[in-house]
mmCIF file with all atom_site columns, C-alpha atoms in Angstrom:
data_model
loop_
_atom_site.group_PDB
_atom_site.id
_atom_site.type_symbol
_atom_site.label_atom_id
_atom_site.label_alt_id
_atom_site.label_comp_id
_atom_site.label_asym_id
_atom_site.label_entity_id
_atom_site.label_seq_id
_atom_site.pdbx_PDB_ins_code
_atom_site.Cartn_x
_atom_site.Cartn_y
_atom_site.Cartn_z
_atom_site.occupancy
_atom_site.B_iso_or_equiv
_atom_site.pdbx_formal_charge
_atom_site.auth_seq_id
_atom_site.auth_comp_id
_atom_site.auth_asym_id
_atom_site.auth_atom_id
_atom_site.pdbx_PDB_model_num
ATOM 1   C CA . UNK A 1 1   ? -20.008 25.007  -18.975 1.00 0.00 ? 145 UNK A CA 1
ATOM 2   C CA . UNK A 1 2   ? -17.606 22.163  -19.771 1.00 0.00 ? 146 UNK A CA 1
ATOM 3   C CA . UNK A 1 3   ? -18.824 18.589  -19.345 1.00 0.00 ? 147 UNK A CA 1
ATOM 4   C CA . UNK A 1 4   ? -16.434 17.811  -16.461 1.00 0.00 ? 148 UNK A CA 1
ATOM 5   C CA . UNK A 1 5   ? -17.672 20.862  -14.561 1.00 0.00 ? 149 UNK A CA 1
ATOM 6   C CA . UNK A 1 6   ? -21.255 19.813  -15.146 1.00 0.00 ? 150 UNK A CA 1
ATOM 7   C CA . UNK A 1 7   ? -20.433 16.322  -13.915 1.00 0.00 ? 151 UNK A CA 1
ATOM 8   C CA . UNK A 1 8   ? -18.771 17.725  -10.797 1.00 0.00 ? 152 UNK A CA 1
ATOM 9   C CA . UNK A 1 9   ? -21.729 20.028  -10.171 1.00 0.00 ? 153 UNK A CA 1
ATOM 10  C CA . UNK A 1 10  ? -24.192 17.155  -10.621 1.00 0.00 ? 154 UNK A CA 1
ATOM 11  C CA . UNK A 1 11  ? -22.259 14.969  -8.185  1.00 0.00 ? 155 UNK A CA 1
ATOM 12  C CA . UNK A 1 12  ? -22.143 17.768  -5.602  1.00 0.00 ? 156 UNK A CA 1
ATOM 13  C CA . UNK A 1 13  ? -25.868 18.371  -5.958  1.00 0.00 ? 157 UNK A CA 1
ATOM 14  C CA . UNK A 1 14  ? -26.682 14.665  -5.536  1.00 0.00 ? 158 UNK A CA 1
ATOM 15  C CA . UNK A 1 15  ? -24.373 14.432  -2.504  1.00 0.00 ? 159 UNK A CA 1
ATOM 16  C CA . UNK A 1 16  ? -25.943 17.503  -0.895  1.00 0.00 ? 160 UNK A CA 1
ATOM 17  C CA . UNK A 1 17  ? -29.506 16.356  -1.550  1.00 0.00 ? 161 UNK A CA 1
ATOM 18  C CA . UNK A 1 18  ? -28.814 12.914  -0.050  1.00 0.00 ? 162 UNK A CA 1
ATOM 19  C CA . UNK A 1 19  ? -27.463 14.414  3.176   1.00 0.00 ? 163 UNK A CA 1
ATOM 20  C CA . UNK A 1 20  ? -30.327 16.907  3.402   1.00 0.00 ? 164 UNK A CA 1
ATOM 21  C CA . UNK A 1 21  ? -32.852 14.088  2.960   1.00 0.00 ? 165 UNK A CA 1
ATOM 22  C CA . UNK A 1 22  ? -31.076 11.936  5.546   1.00 0.00 ? 166 UNK A CA 1
ATOM 23  C CA . UNK A 1 23  ? -31.326 14.700  8.151   1.00 0.00 ? 167 UNK A CA 1
ATOM 24  C CA . UNK A 1 24  ? -34.937 15.404  7.164   1.00 0.00 ? 168 UNK A CA 1
ATOM 25  C CA . UNK A 1 25  ? -35.821 11.738  7.654   1.00 0.00 ? 169 UNK A CA 1
ATOM 26  C CA . UNK A 1 26  ? -33.779 11.213  10.840  1.00 0.00 ? 170 UNK A CA 1
ATOM 27  C CA . UNK A 1 27  ? -32.381 13.929  13.090  1.00 0.00 ? 171 UNK A CA 1
ATOM 28  C CA . UNK A 1 28  ? -29.557 16.397  13.525  1.00 0.00 ? 172 UNK A CA 1
ATOM 29  C CA . UNK A 1 29  ? -27.961 14.007  16.008  1.00 0.00 ? 173 UNK A CA 1
ATOM 30  C CA . UNK A 1 30  ? -27.829 11.244  13.381  1.00 0.00 ? 174 UNK A CA 1
ATOM 31  C CA . UNK A 1 31  ? -26.585 13.422  10.509  1.00 0.00 ? 175 UNK A CA 1
ATOM 32  C CA . UNK A 1 32  ? -23.791 14.730  12.734  1.00 0.00 ? 176 UNK A CA 1
ATOM 33  C CA . UNK A 1 33  ? -22.105 11.358  12.151  1.00 0.00 ? 177 UNK A CA 1
ATOM 34  C CA . UNK A 1 34  ? -21.394 12.538  8.596   1.00 0.00 ? 178 UNK A CA 1
ATOM 35  C CA . UNK A 1 35  ? -20.579 16.182  9.353   1.00 0.00 ? 179 UNK A CA 1
ATOM 36  C CA . UNK A 1 36  ? -18.649 15.827  12.587  1.00 0.00 ? 180 UNK A CA 1
ATOM 37  C CA . UNK A 1 37  ? -15.169 17.246  13.064  1.00 0.00 ? 181 UNK A CA 1
ATOM 38  C CA . UNK A 1 38  ? -12.364 14.790  13.721  1.00 0.00 ? 182 UNK A CA 1
ATOM 39  C CA . UNK A 1 39  ? -11.953 15.221  17.462  1.00 0.00 ? 183 UNK A CA 1
ATOM 40  C CA . UNK A 1 40  ? -10.208 13.202  20.124  1.00 0.00 ? 184 UNK A CA 1
ATOM 41  C CA . UNK A 1 41  ? -8.836  13.275  23.661  1.00 0.00 ? 185 UNK A CA 1
ATOM 42  C CA . UNK A 1 42  ? -5.564  15.028  22.646  1.00 0.00 ? 186 UNK A CA 1
ATOM 43  C CA . UNK A 1 43  ? -4.611  17.964  20.389  1.00 0.00 ? 187 UNK A CA 1
ATOM 44  C CA . UNK A 1 44  ? -3.757  16.978  16.788  1.00 0.00 ? 188 UNK A CA 1
ATOM 45  C CA . UNK A 1 45  ? -5.840  13.823  17.111  1.00 0.00 ? 189 UNK A CA 1
ATOM 46  C CA . UNK A 1 46  ? -5.400  11.560  14.015  1.00 0.00 ? 190 UNK A CA 1
ATOM 47  C CA . UNK A 1 47  ? -2.788  13.911  12.542  1.00 0.00 ? 191 UNK A CA 1
ATOM 48  C CA . UNK A 1 48  ? -0.789  11.122  10.880  1.00 0.00 ? 192 UNK A CA 1
ATOM 49  C CA . UNK A 1 49  ? -3.827  9.740   9.060   1.00 0.00 ? 193 UNK A CA 1
ATOM 50  C CA . UNK A 1 50  ? -4.789  13.281  8.032   1.00 0.00 ? 194 UNK A CA 1
ATOM 51  C CA . UNK A 1 51  ? -1.324  13.897  6.582   1.00 0.00 ? 195 UNK A CA 1
ATOM 52  C CA . UNK A 1 52  ? -1.253  10.480  4.912   1.00 0.00 ? 196 UNK A CA 1
ATOM 53  C CA . UNK A 1 53  ? -4.613  10.994  3.205   1.00 0.00 ? 197 UNK A CA 1
ATOM 54  C CA . UNK A 1 54  ? -3.541  14.507  2.182   1.00 0.00 ? 198 UNK A CA 1
ATOM 55  C CA . UNK A 1 55  ? -0.365  13.219  0.520   1.00 0.00 ? 199 UNK A CA 1
ATOM 56  C CA . UNK A 1 56  ? -2.231  10.490  -1.363  1.00 0.00 ? 200 UNK A CA 1
ATOM 57  C CA . UNK A 1 57  ? -4.903  12.837  -2.687  1.00 0.00 ? 201 UNK A CA 1
ATOM 58  C CA . UNK A 1 58  ? -2.262  15.468  -3.459  1.00 0.00 ? 202 UNK A CA 1
ATOM 59  C CA . UNK A 1 59  ? -0.410  12.861  -5.491  1.00 0.00 ? 203 UNK A CA 1
ATOM 60  C CA . UNK A 1 60  ? -3.598  12.090  -7.399  1.00 0.00 ? 204 UNK A CA 1
ATOM 61  C CA . UNK A 1 61  ? -4.110  15.803  -8.099  1.00 0.00 ? 205 UNK A CA 1
ATOM 62  C CA . UNK A 1 62  ? -0.543  16.241  -9.383  1.00 0.00 ? 206 UNK A CA 1
ATOM 63  C CA . UNK A 1 63  ? -0.976  13.289  -11.740 1.00 0.00 ? 207 UNK A CA 1
ATOM 64  C CA . UNK A 1 64  ? -4.300  14.679  -12.946 1.00 0.00 ? 208 UNK A CA 1
ATOM 65  C CA . UNK A 1 65  ? -2.634  17.984  -13.821 1.00 0.00 ? 209 UNK A CA 1
ATOM 66  C CA . UNK A 1 66  ? 0.117   16.071  -15.635 1.00 0.00 ? 210 UNK A CA 1
ATOM 67  C CA . UNK A 1 67  ? -2.548  14.250  -17.666 1.00 0.00 ? 211 UNK A CA 1
ATOM 68  C CA . UNK A 1 68  ? -3.964  17.618  -18.703 1.00 0.00 ? 212 UNK A CA 1
ATOM 69  C CA . UNK A 1 69  ? -0.495  18.721  -19.838 1.00 0.00 ? 213 UNK A CA 1
ATOM 70  C CA . UNK A 1 70  ? -0.052  15.994  -22.456 1.00 0.00 ? 214 UNK A CA 1
ATOM 71  C CA . UNK A 1 71  ? -1.707  15.507  -25.815 1.00 0.00 ? 215 UNK A CA 1
ATOM 72  C CA . UNK A 1 72  ? -3.720  12.288  -25.658 1.00 0.00 ? 216 UNK A CA 1
ATOM 73  C CA . UNK A 1 73  ? -3.308  11.654  -29.409 1.00 0.00 ? 217 UNK A CA 1
ATOM 74  C CA . UNK A 1 74  ? 0.434   12.319  -29.580 1.00 0.00 ? 218 UNK A CA 1
ATOM 75  C CA . UNK A 1 75  ? 1.418   10.704  -26.259 1.00 0.00 ? 219 UNK A CA 1
ATOM 76  C CA . UNK A 1 76  ? -1.271  8.155   -25.404 1.00 0.00 ? 220 UNK A CA 1
ATOM 77  C CA . UNK A 1 77  ? 0.972   6.033   -23.143 1.00 0.00 ? 221 UNK A CA 1
ATOM 78  C CA . UNK A 1 78  ? 1.910   8.992   -20.958 1.00 0.00 ? 222 UNK A CA 1
ATOM 79  C CA . UNK A 1 79  ? -1.698  10.185  -20.844 1.00 0.00 ? 223 UNK A CA 1
ATOM 80  C CA . UNK A 1 80  ? -3.035  6.807   -19.727 1.00 0.00 ? 224 UNK A CA 1
ATOM 81  C CA . UNK A 1 81  ? -0.221  6.420   -17.208 1.00 0.00 ? 225 UNK A CA 1
ATOM 82  C CA . UNK A 1 82  ? -1.051  9.747   -15.579 1.00 0.00 ? 226 UNK A CA 1
ATOM 83  C CA . UNK A 1 83  ? -4.758  8.946   -15.643 1.00 0.00 ? 227 UNK A CA 1
ATOM 84  C CA . UNK A 1 84  ? -4.184  5.508   -14.093 1.00 0.00 ? 228 UNK A CA 1
ATOM 85  C CA . UNK A 1 85  ? -2.101  7.085   -11.335 1.00 0.00 ? 229 UNK A CA 1
ATOM 86  C CA . UNK A 1 86  ? -4.801  9.674   -10.697 1.00 0.00 ? 230 UNK A CA 1
ATOM 87  C CA . UNK A 1 87  ? -7.395  6.936   -10.239 1.00 0.00 ? 231 UNK A CA 1
ATOM 88  C CA . UNK A 1 88  ? -5.145  4.696   -8.144  1.00 0.00 ? 232 UNK A CA 1
ATOM 89  C CA . UNK A 1 89  ? -3.981  7.378   -5.715  1.00 0.00 ? 233 UNK A CA 1
ATOM 90  C CA . UNK A 1 90  ? -7.492  8.788   -5.409  1.00 0.00 ? 234 UNK A CA 1
ATOM 91  C CA . UNK A 1 91  ? -8.609  5.315   -4.378  1.00 0.00 ? 235 UNK A CA 1
ATOM 92  C CA . UNK A 1 92  ? -5.655  4.849   -1.997  1.00 0.00 ? 236 UNK A CA 1
ATOM 93  C CA . UNK A 1 93  ? -6.546  8.091   -0.233  1.00 0.00 ? 237 UNK A CA 1
ATOM 94  C CA . UNK A 1 94  ? -10.158 6.933   -0.008  1.00 0.00 ? 238 UNK A CA 1
ATOM 95  C CA . UNK A 1 95  ? -8.970  3.560   1.306   1.00 0.00 ? 239 UNK A CA 1
ATOM 96  C CA . UNK A 1 96  ? -6.773  5.174   3.955   1.00 0.00 ? 240 UNK A CA 1
ATOM 97  C CA . UNK A 1 97  ? -9.531  7.504   5.132   1.00 0.00 ? 241 UNK A CA 1
ATOM 98  C CA . UNK A 1 98  ? -12.360 4.971   5.204   1.00 0.00 ? 242 UNK A CA 1
ATOM 99  C CA . UNK A 1 99  ? -10.445 1.767   6.099   1.00 0.00 ? 243 UNK A CA 1
ATOM 100 C CA . UNK A 1 100 ? -11.383 -0.128  2.937   1.00 0.00 ? 244 UNK A CA 1
ATOM 101 C CA . UNK A 1 101 ? -8.560  -2.670  3.051   1.00 0.00 ? 245 UNK A CA 1
ATOM 102 C CA . UNK A 1 102 ? -9.258  -3.362  6.739   1.00 0.00 ? 246 UNK A CA 1
ATOM 103 C CA . UNK A 1 103 ? -12.889 -4.129  5.915   1.00 0.00 ? 247 UNK A CA 1
ATOM 104 C CA . UNK A 1 104 ? -11.857 -6.305  2.978   1.00 0.00 ? 248 UNK A CA 1
ATOM 105 C CA . UNK A 1 105 ? -9.409  -8.167  5.205   1.00 0.00 ? 249 UNK A CA 1
ATOM 106 C CA . UNK A 1 106 ? -12.156 -8.982  7.702   1.00 0.00 ? 250 UNK A CA 1
ATOM 107 C CA . UNK A 1 107 ? -14.536 -10.001 4.912   1.00 0.00 ? 251 UNK A CA 1
ATOM 108 C CA . UNK A 1 108 ? -11.935 -12.265 3.267   1.00 0.00 ? 252 UNK A CA 1
ATOM 109 C CA . UNK A 1 109 ? -10.596 -13.532 6.631   1.00 0.00 ? 253 UNK A CA 1
ATOM 110 C CA . UNK A 1 110 ? -7.042  -12.561 5.675   1.00 0.00 ? 254 UNK A CA 1
ATOM 111 C CA . UNK A 1 111 ? -4.474  -10.134 7.032   1.00 0.00 ? 255 UNK A CA 1
ATOM 112 C CA . UNK A 1 112 ? -5.280  -6.780  5.427   1.00 0.00 ? 256 UNK A CA 1
ATOM 113 C CA . UNK A 1 113 ? -1.536  -6.227  4.822   1.00 0.00 ? 257 UNK A CA 1
ATOM 114 C CA . UNK A 1 114 ? -1.783  -8.628  1.887   1.00 0.00 ? 258 UNK A CA 1
ATOM 115 C CA . UNK A 1 115 ? -4.529  -6.500  0.351   1.00 0.00 ? 259 UNK A CA 1
ATOM 116 C CA . UNK A 1 116 ? -2.158  -3.537  0.559   1.00 0.00 ? 260 UNK A CA 1
ATOM 117 C CA . UNK A 1 117 ? 0.458   -5.739  -1.077  1.00 0.00 ? 261 UNK A CA 1
ATOM 118 C CA . UNK A 1 118 ? -2.049  -6.336  -3.879  1.00 0.00 ? 262 UNK A CA 1
ATOM 119 C CA . UNK A 1 119 ? -2.351  -2.576  -4.344  1.00 0.00 ? 263 UNK A CA 1
ATOM 120 C CA . UNK A 1 120 ? 1.421   -2.486  -4.627  1.00 0.00 ? 264 UNK A CA 1
ATOM 121 C CA . UNK A 1 121 ? 1.421   -5.113  -7.365  1.00 0.00 ? 265 UNK A CA 1
ATOM 122 C CA . UNK A 1 122 ? -1.204  -3.117  -9.271  1.00 0.00 ? 266 UNK A CA 1
ATOM 123 C CA . UNK A 1 123 ? 1.089   -0.090  -9.126  1.00 0.00 ? 267 UNK A CA 1
ATOM 124 C CA . UNK A 1 124 ? 4.074   -2.151  -10.273 1.00 0.00 ? 268 UNK A CA 1
ATOM 125 C CA . UNK A 1 125 ? 2.013   -3.411  -13.219 1.00 0.00 ? 269 UNK A CA 1
ATOM 126 C CA . UNK A 1 126 ? 1.008   0.128   -14.204 1.00 0.00 ? 270 UNK A CA 1
ATOM 127 C CA . UNK A 1 127 ? 4.594   1.346   -13.916 1.00 0.00 ? 271 UNK A CA 1
ATOM 128 C CA . UNK A 1 128 ? 5.887   -1.457  -16.103 1.00 0.00 ? 272 UNK A CA 1
ATOM 129 C CA . UNK A 1 129 ? 3.089   -1.288  -18.675 1.00 0.00 ? 273 UNK A CA 1
ATOM 130 C CA . UNK A 1 130 ? 2.689   2.486   -18.990 1.00 0.00 ? 274 UNK A CA 1
ATOM 131 C CA . UNK A 1 131 ? 5.356   4.211   -16.916 1.00 0.00 ? 275 UNK A CA 1
ATOM 132 C CA . UNK A 1 132 ? 8.172   4.419   -19.480 1.00 0.00 ? 276 UNK A CA 1
ATOM 133 C CA . UNK A 1 133 ? 10.533  4.742   -16.541 1.00 0.00 ? 277 UNK A CA 1
ATOM 134 C CA . UNK A 1 134 ? 13.649  5.017   -18.735 1.00 0.00 ? 278 UNK A CA 1
ATOM 135 C CA . UNK A 1 135 ? 12.328  8.372   -19.951 1.00 0.00 ? 279 UNK A CA 1
ATOM 136 C CA . UNK A 1 136 ? 11.637  9.738   -16.490 1.00 0.00 ? 280 UNK A CA 1
ATOM 137 C CA . UNK A 1 137 ? 14.030  12.153  -14.717 1.00 0.00 ? 281 UNK A CA 1
ATOM 138 C CA . UNK A 1 138 ? 16.471  10.570  -12.283 1.00 0.00 ? 282 UNK A CA 1
ATOM 139 C CA . UNK A 1 139 ? 15.157  12.689  -9.406  1.00 0.00 ? 283 UNK A CA 1
ATOM 140 C CA . UNK A 1 140 ? 11.668  11.264  -9.949  1.00 0.00 ? 284 UNK A CA 1
ATOM 141 C CA . UNK A 1 141 ? 13.003  7.710   -9.958  1.00 0.00 ? 285 UNK A CA 1
ATOM 142 C CA . UNK A 1 142 ? 14.815  8.318   -6.659  1.00 0.00 ? 286 UNK A CA 1
ATOM 143 C CA . UNK A 1 143 ? 11.556  9.380   -5.040  1.00 0.00 ? 287 UNK A CA 1
ATOM 144 C CA . UNK A 1 144 ? 9.732   6.426   -6.601  1.00 0.00 ? 288 UNK A CA 1
ATOM 145 C CA . UNK A 1 145 ? 12.321  3.989   -5.229  1.00 0.00 ? 289 UNK A CA 1
ATOM 146 C CA . UNK A 1 146 ? 12.178  5.599   -1.788  1.00 0.00 ? 290 UNK A CA 1
ATOM 147 C CA . UNK A 1 147 ? 8.374   5.488   -1.799  1.00 0.00 ? 291 UNK A CA 1
ATOM 148 C CA . UNK A 1 148 ? 8.426   1.821   -2.780  1.00 0.00 ? 292 UNK A CA 1
ATOM 149 C CA . UNK A 1 149 ? 10.924  1.092   -0.016  1.00 0.00 ? 293 UNK A CA 1
ATOM 150 C CA . UNK A 1 150 ? 8.818   2.738   2.672   1.00 0.00 ? 294 UNK A CA 1
ATOM 151 C CA . UNK A 1 151 ? 5.708   0.983   1.346   1.00 0.00 ? 295 UNK A CA 1
ATOM 152 C CA . UNK A 1 152 ? 7.526   -2.369  1.597   1.00 0.00 ? 296 UNK A CA 1
ATOM 153 C CA . UNK A 1 153 ? 8.595   -1.598  5.186   1.00 0.00 ? 297 UNK A CA 1
ATOM 154 C CA . UNK A 1 154 ? 4.993   -0.737  6.086   1.00 0.00 ? 298 UNK A CA 1
ATOM 155 C CA . UNK A 1 155 ? 3.653   -3.995  4.627   1.00 0.00 ? 299 UNK A CA 1
ATOM 156 C CA . UNK A 1 156 ? 6.326   -6.141  6.295   1.00 0.00 ? 300 UNK A CA 1
ATOM 157 C CA . UNK A 1 157 ? 5.674   -4.555  9.699   1.00 0.00 ? 301 UNK A CA 1
ATOM 158 C CA . UNK A 1 158 ? 1.910   -4.920  9.303   1.00 0.00 ? 302 UNK A CA 1
ATOM 159 C CA . UNK A 1 159 ? 2.126   -8.539  8.127   1.00 0.00 ? 303 UNK A CA 1
ATOM 160 C CA . UNK A 1 160 ? 4.866   -9.987  10.303  1.00 0.00 ? 304 UNK A CA 1
ATOM 161 C CA . UNK A 1 161 ? 5.399   -7.958  13.483  1.00 0.00 ? 305 UNK A CA 1
ATOM 162 C CA . UNK A 1 162 ? 3.350   -8.734  16.626  1.00 0.00 ? 306 UNK A CA 1
ATOM 163 C CA . UNK A 1 163 ? 0.543   -6.227  17.061  1.00 0.00 ? 307 UNK A CA 1
ATOM 164 C CA . UNK A 1 164 ? 1.566   -5.295  20.607  1.00 0.00 ? 308 UNK A CA 1
ATOM 165 C CA . UNK A 1 165 ? 5.278   -4.855  19.892  1.00 0.00 ? 309 UNK A CA 1
ATOM 166 C CA . UNK A 1 166 ? 6.797   -1.598  21.178  1.00 0.00 ? 310 UNK A CA 1
ATOM 167 C CA . UNK A 1 167 ? 7.143   1.017   18.372  1.00 0.00 ? 311 UNK A CA 1
ATOM 168 C CA . UNK A 1 168 ? 5.370   -1.242  15.859  1.00 0.00 ? 312 UNK A CA 1
ATOM 169 C CA . UNK A 1 169 ? 2.433   1.096   15.304  1.00 0.00 ? 313 UNK A CA 1
ATOM 170 C CA . UNK A 1 170 ? 4.563   4.225   15.018  1.00 0.00 ? 314 UNK A CA 1
ATOM 171 C CA . UNK A 1 171 ? 7.005   2.598   12.605  1.00 0.00 ? 315 UNK A CA 1
ATOM 172 C CA . UNK A 1 172 ? 4.195   1.256   10.420  1.00 0.00 ? 316 UNK A CA 1
ATOM 173 C CA . UNK A 1 173 ? 2.274   4.526   10.264  1.00 0.00 ? 317 UNK A CA 1
ATOM 174 C CA . UNK A 1 174 ? 5.351   6.697   9.803   1.00 0.00 ? 318 UNK A CA 1
ATOM 175 C CA . UNK A 1 175 ? 6.554   4.414   7.005   1.00 0.00 ? 319 UNK A CA 1
ATOM 176 C CA . UNK A 1 176 ? 3.197   4.933   5.321   1.00 0.00 ? 320 UNK A CA 1
ATOM 177 C CA . UNK A 1 177 ? 3.503   8.704   5.652   1.00 0.00 ? 321 UNK A CA 1
ATOM 178 C CA . UNK A 1 178 ? 7.105   8.833   4.422   1.00 0.00 ? 322 UNK A CA 1
ATOM 179 C CA . UNK A 1 179 ? 6.166   6.610   1.487   1.00 0.00 ? 323 UNK A CA 1
ATOM 180 C CA . UNK A 1 180 ? 3.225   8.846   0.622   1.00 0.00 ? 324 UNK A CA 1
ATOM 181 C CA . UNK A 1 181 ? 5.406   11.959  0.702   1.00 0.00 ? 325 UNK A CA 1
ATOM 182 C CA . UNK A 1 182 ? 8.026   10.325  -1.533  1.00 0.00 ? 326 UNK A CA 1
ATOM 183 C CA . UNK A 1 183 ? 5.377   9.270   -4.044  1.00 0.00 ? 327 UNK A CA 1
ATOM 184 C CA . UNK A 1 184 ? 3.925   12.769  -3.965  1.00 0.00 ? 328 UNK A CA 1
ATOM 185 C CA . UNK A 1 185 ? 7.372   14.133  -4.802  1.00 0.00 ? 329 UNK A CA 1
ATOM 186 C CA . UNK A 1 186 ? 7.615   11.531  -7.599  1.00 0.00 ? 330 UNK A CA 1
ATOM 187 C CA . UNK A 1 187 ? 4.388   12.943  -9.046  1.00 0.00 ? 331 UNK A CA 1
ATOM 188 C CA . UNK A 1 188 ? 5.660   16.498  -8.599  1.00 0.00 ? 332 UNK A CA 1
ATOM 189 C CA . UNK A 1 189 ? 8.909   15.772  -10.462 1.00 0.00 ? 333 UNK A CA 1
ATOM 190 C CA . UNK A 1 190 ? 6.932   14.328  -13.387 1.00 0.00 ? 334 UNK A CA 1
ATOM 191 C CA . UNK A 1 191 ? 4.610   17.333  -13.428 1.00 0.00 ? 335 UNK A CA 1
ATOM 192 C CA . UNK A 1 192 ? 7.602   19.680  -13.341 1.00 0.00 ? 336 UNK A CA 1
ATOM 193 C CA . UNK A 1 193 ? 9.026   17.811  -16.348 1.00 0.00 ? 337 UNK A CA 1
ATOM 194 C CA . UNK A 1 194 ? 5.770   18.319  -18.225 1.00 0.00 ? 338 UNK A CA 1
ATOM 195 C CA . UNK A 1 195 ? 5.705   22.020  -17.314 1.00 0.00 ? 339 UNK A CA 1
ATOM 196 C CA . UNK A 1 196 ? 9.253   22.450  -18.604 1.00 0.00 ? 340 UNK A CA 1
ATOM 197 C CA . UNK A 1 197 ? 8.351   20.619  -21.804 1.00 0.00 ? 341 UNK A CA 1
ATOM 198 C CA . UNK A 1 198 ? 5.350   22.900  -22.327 1.00 0.00 ? 342 UNK A CA 1
ATOM 199 C CA . UNK A 1 199 ? 7.533   25.940  -21.777 1.00 0.00 ? 343 UNK A CA 1
ATOM 200 C CA . UNK A 1 200 ? 10.109  24.736  -24.290 1.00 0.00 ? 344 UNK A CA 1
ATOM 201 C CA . UNK A 1 201 ? 7.502   24.065  -26.965 1.00 0.00 ? 345 UNK A CA 1
ATOM 202 C CA . UNK A 1 202 ? 5.432   27.209  -26.390 1.00 0.00 ? 346 UNK A CA 1
ATOM 203 C CA . UNK A 1 203 ? 5.115   29.465  -29.419 1.00 0.00 ? 347 UNK A CA 1
ATOM 204 C CA . UNK A 1 204 ? 6.887   32.755  -28.798 1.00 0.00 ? 348 UNK A CA 1
ATOM 205 C CA . UNK A 1 205 ? 4.911   35.924  -29.686 1.00 0.00 ? 349 UNK A CA 1
#
């Protein structure tokens, strides 16, 4: 078994054992906090957050596959770019699902929108340092620009608009979702480029 599979298996075993021990030491009622379905007073409760988290983790998965498509020795910059994007979007999905930036905002006594802005600056730094954007397909750059635009709209609404303003919440959350979808399509276009490159360099029988 490959090392990464062993690592995944070990993590799953540790996770499972922890939850089993928690229920053993507490009760089924307590452990249900960790196993519960996402339910609410209306059908499709929390659908936008579900879709947003899905797009972020899908983006991470697409970048991970792209990283596996390139030779680390021959194309180190591309490899590390894809790996950095995998880590960043995995974290962003985790942040969106478990409200990390909201907790950090309360802890730092600052508007959590500025923490999201910090995430954006990290992404800009990675794009400039490793992205080699001039070598990326134009279709991918369109999706990247659109994703950045929607992200900027989300941050501006969150930081500057009154919390009770009509349509504020919908516009903020929909901007987040549209941005996530655009960035997922950015990742897909890059993966498609790598697939085409692999096809063109494949040895014919």
